[in-house]
Every structure is written in structure tokens, then in C-alpha cells.
PDB file of C-alpha atoms in Angstrom:
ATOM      1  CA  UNK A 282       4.882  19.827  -6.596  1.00 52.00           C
ATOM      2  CA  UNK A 283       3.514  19.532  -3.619  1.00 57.00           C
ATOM      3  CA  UNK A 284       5.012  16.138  -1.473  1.00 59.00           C
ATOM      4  CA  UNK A 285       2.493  16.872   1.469  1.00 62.00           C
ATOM      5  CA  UNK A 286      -0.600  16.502  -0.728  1.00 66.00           C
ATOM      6  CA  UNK A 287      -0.468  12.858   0.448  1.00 71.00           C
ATOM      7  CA  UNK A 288      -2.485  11.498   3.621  1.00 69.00           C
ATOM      8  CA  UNK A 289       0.318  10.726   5.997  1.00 74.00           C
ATOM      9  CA  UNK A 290      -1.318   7.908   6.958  1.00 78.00           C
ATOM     10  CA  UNK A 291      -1.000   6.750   3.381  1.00 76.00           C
ATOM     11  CA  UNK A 292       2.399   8.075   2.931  1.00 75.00           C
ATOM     12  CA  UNK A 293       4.124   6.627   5.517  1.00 83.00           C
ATOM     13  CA  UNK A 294       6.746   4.269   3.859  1.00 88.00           C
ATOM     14  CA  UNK A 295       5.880   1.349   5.984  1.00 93.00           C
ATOM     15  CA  UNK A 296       2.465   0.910   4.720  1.00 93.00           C
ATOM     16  CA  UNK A 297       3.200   2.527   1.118  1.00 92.00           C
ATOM     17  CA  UNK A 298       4.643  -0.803   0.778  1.00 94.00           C
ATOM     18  CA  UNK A 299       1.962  -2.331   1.906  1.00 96.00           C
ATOM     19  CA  UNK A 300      -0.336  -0.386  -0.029  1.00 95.00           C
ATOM     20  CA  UNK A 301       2.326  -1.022  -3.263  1.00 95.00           C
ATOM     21  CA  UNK A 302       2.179  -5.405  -2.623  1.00 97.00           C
ATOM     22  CA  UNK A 303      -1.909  -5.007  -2.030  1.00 97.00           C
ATOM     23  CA  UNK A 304      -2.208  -2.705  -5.669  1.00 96.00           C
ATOM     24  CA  UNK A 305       0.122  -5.576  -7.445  1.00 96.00           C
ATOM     25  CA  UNK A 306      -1.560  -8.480  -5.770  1.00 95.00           C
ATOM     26  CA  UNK A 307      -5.260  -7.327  -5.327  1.00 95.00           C
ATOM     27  CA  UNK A 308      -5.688  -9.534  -2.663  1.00 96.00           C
ATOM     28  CA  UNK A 309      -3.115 -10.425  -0.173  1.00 97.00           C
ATOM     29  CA  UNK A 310      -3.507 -12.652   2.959  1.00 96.00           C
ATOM     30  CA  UNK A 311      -1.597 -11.535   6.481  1.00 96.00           C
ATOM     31  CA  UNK A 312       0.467 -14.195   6.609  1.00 95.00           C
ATOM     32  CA  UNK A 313       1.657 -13.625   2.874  1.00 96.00           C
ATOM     33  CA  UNK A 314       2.372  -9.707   3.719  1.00 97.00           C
ATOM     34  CA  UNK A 315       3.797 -11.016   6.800  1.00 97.00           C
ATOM     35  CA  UNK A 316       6.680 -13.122   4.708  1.00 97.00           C
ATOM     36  CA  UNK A 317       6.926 -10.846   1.842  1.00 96.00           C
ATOM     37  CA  UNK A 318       7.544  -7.731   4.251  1.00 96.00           C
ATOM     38  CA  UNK A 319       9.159  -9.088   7.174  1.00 96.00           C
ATOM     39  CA  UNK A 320       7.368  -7.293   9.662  1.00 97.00           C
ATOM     40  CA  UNK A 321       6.469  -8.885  13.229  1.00 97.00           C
ATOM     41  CA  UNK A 322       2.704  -9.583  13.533  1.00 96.00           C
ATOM     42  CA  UNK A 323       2.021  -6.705  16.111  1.00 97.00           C
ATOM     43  CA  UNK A 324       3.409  -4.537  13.723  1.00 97.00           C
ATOM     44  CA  UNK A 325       2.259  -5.763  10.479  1.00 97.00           C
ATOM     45  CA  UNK A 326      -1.160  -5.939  12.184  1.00 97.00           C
ATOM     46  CA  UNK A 327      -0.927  -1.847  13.895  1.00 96.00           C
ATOM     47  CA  UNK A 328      -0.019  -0.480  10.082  1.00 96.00           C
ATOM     48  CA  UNK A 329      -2.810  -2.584   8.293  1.00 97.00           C
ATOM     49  CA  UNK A 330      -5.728  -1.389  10.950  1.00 97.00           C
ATOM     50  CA  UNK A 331      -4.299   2.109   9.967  1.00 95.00           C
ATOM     51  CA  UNK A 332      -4.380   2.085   6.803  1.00 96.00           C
ATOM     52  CA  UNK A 333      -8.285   0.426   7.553  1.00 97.00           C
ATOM     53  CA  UNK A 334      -9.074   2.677   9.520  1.00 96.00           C
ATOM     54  CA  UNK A 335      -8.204   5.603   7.262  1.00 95.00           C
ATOM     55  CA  UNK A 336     -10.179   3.673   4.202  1.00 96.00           C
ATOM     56  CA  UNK A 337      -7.491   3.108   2.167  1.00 95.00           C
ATOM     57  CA  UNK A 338      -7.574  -1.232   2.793  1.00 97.00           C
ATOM     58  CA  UNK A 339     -10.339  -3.595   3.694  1.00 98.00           C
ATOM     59  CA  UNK A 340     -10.309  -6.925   4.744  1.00 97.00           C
ATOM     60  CA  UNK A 341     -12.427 -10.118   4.474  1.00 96.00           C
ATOM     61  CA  UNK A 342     -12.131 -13.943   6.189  1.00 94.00           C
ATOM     62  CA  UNK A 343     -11.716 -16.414   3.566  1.00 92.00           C
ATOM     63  CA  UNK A 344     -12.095 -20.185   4.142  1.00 90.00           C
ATOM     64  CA  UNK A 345      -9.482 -22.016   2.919  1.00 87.00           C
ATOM     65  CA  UNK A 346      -8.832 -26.050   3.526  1.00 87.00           C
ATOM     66  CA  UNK A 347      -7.895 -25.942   7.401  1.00 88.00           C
ATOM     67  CA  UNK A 348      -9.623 -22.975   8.436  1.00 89.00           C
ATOM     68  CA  UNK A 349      -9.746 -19.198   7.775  1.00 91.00           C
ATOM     69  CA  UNK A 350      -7.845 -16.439   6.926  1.00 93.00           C
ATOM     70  CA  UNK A 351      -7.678 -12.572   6.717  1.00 95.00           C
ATOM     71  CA  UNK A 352      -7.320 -10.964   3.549  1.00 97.00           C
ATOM     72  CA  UNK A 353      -6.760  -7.131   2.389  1.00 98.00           C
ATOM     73  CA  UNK A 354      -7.671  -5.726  -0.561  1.00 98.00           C
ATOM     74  CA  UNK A 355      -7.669  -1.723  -2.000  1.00 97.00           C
ATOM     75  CA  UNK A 356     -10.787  -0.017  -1.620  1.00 97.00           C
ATOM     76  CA  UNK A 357     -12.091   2.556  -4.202  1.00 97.00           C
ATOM     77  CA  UNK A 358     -10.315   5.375  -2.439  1.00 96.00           C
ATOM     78  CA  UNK A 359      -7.225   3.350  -1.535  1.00 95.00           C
ATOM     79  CA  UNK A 360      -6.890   2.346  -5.528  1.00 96.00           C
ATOM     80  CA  UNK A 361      -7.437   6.131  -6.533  1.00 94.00           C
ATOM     81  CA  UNK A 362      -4.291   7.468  -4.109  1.00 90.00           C
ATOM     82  CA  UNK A 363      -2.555   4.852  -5.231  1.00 91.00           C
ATOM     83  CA  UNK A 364      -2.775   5.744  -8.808  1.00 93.00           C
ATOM     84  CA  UNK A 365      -2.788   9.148  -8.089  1.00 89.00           C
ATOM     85  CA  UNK A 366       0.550   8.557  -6.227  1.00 88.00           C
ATOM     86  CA  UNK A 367       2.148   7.230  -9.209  1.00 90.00           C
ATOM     87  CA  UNK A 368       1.225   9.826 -11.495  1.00 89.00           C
ATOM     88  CA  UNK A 369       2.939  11.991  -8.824  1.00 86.00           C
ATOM     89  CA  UNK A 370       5.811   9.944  -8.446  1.00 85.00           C
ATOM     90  CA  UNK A 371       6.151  10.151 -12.871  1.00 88.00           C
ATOM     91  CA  UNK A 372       5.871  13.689 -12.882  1.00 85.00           C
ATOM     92  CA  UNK A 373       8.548  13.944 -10.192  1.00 80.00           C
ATOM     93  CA  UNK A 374      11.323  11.265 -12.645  1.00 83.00           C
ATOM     94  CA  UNK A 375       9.939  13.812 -15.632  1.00 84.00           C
ATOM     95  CA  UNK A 376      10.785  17.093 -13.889  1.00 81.00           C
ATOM     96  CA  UNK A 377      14.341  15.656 -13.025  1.00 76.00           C
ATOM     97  CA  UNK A 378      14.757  14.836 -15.893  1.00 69.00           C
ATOM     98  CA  UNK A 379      16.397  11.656 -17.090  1.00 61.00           C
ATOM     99  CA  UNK A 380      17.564   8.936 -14.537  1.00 57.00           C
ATOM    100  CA  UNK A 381      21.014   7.488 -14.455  1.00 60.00           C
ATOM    101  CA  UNK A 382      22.177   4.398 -13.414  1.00 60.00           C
ATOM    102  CA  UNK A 383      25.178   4.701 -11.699  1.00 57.00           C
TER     103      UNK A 383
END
């Protein structure tokens, strides 16, 4: 199994999370990732326009009642990593066997 087959850029735990809360939520808006991950804006913001910039996220302004925000979503290749990811990740728990709770 190889654990390098993964894009850093993708890999990197920081926005694996993101990439995990954008998969559950489809669409999430900055200020929601901002709350739900903790992260300052300047940093929230430099991890998202990597994970853009690699093609993994995109991003849209949507109106909403006193103005507009950003939103990301997966794109096509971000959704297939992702999945792909997981399949790794359940191959990796099968291969090891059963996991105890300790």
C-alpha cells in the first residue's frame, strides 16, 4: 500500500478535513468552514486557494438576504480522490485487521 499515492496537496491533514466537511456537506460557505474548523481566515483562506488551485475545490458567490457569500464545493476530480481515499483508508482497517476499542 502505497501512502504517497496521494497528492500532497490533497493529503495534507489540514485541508483533508476540509476536503472531508466539503464531501459530507456538498456545499459549504467560508464562514461555516471557518466555525466548524476553527481556523483564522488567512489560514482557512491560504488552504482553500490550494486545494483550488490544485482542482480538487471550486467556489461560487451566492446571494443570500444581506449580501453575498463564497461557497466551495468538490469538483469531479476532488470527489474521485476523495472516494478513492476512502477505499484506501478501508483497505488499510482490512489489512490490520480488526479494530479495538480500547
Amino acid at each position: 500500500m502505497l501512502y504517497t499515492r496521494f497528492d500532497p496537496v490533497f493529503f495534507e491533514r489540514t485541508r483533508l478535513s476540509l476536503i472531508t466537511i466539503i464531501f459530507r456537506e456538498e456545499k459549504v460557505s467560508f464562514p461555516a468552514l471557518k466555525r466548524i474548523t476553527g481556523l483564522s481566515d488567512g489560514a482557512l483562506y491560504s488552504h482553500l486557494q490550494k486545494l483550488v488551485g490544485a482542482g480538487f475545490v471550486s467556489k461560487e458567490k451566492v446571494l443570500i438576504s444581506d449580501g453575498a457569500q463564497t461557497v466551495y464545493f468538490l469538483t469531479e476530480k476532488g470527489r474521485k480522490e476523495f472516494k478513492e481515499y476512502l477505499v484506501f483508508m478501508e483497505s488499510v482497517i482490512k489489512s490490520h485487521g480488526e479494530v479495538k476499542n480500547e
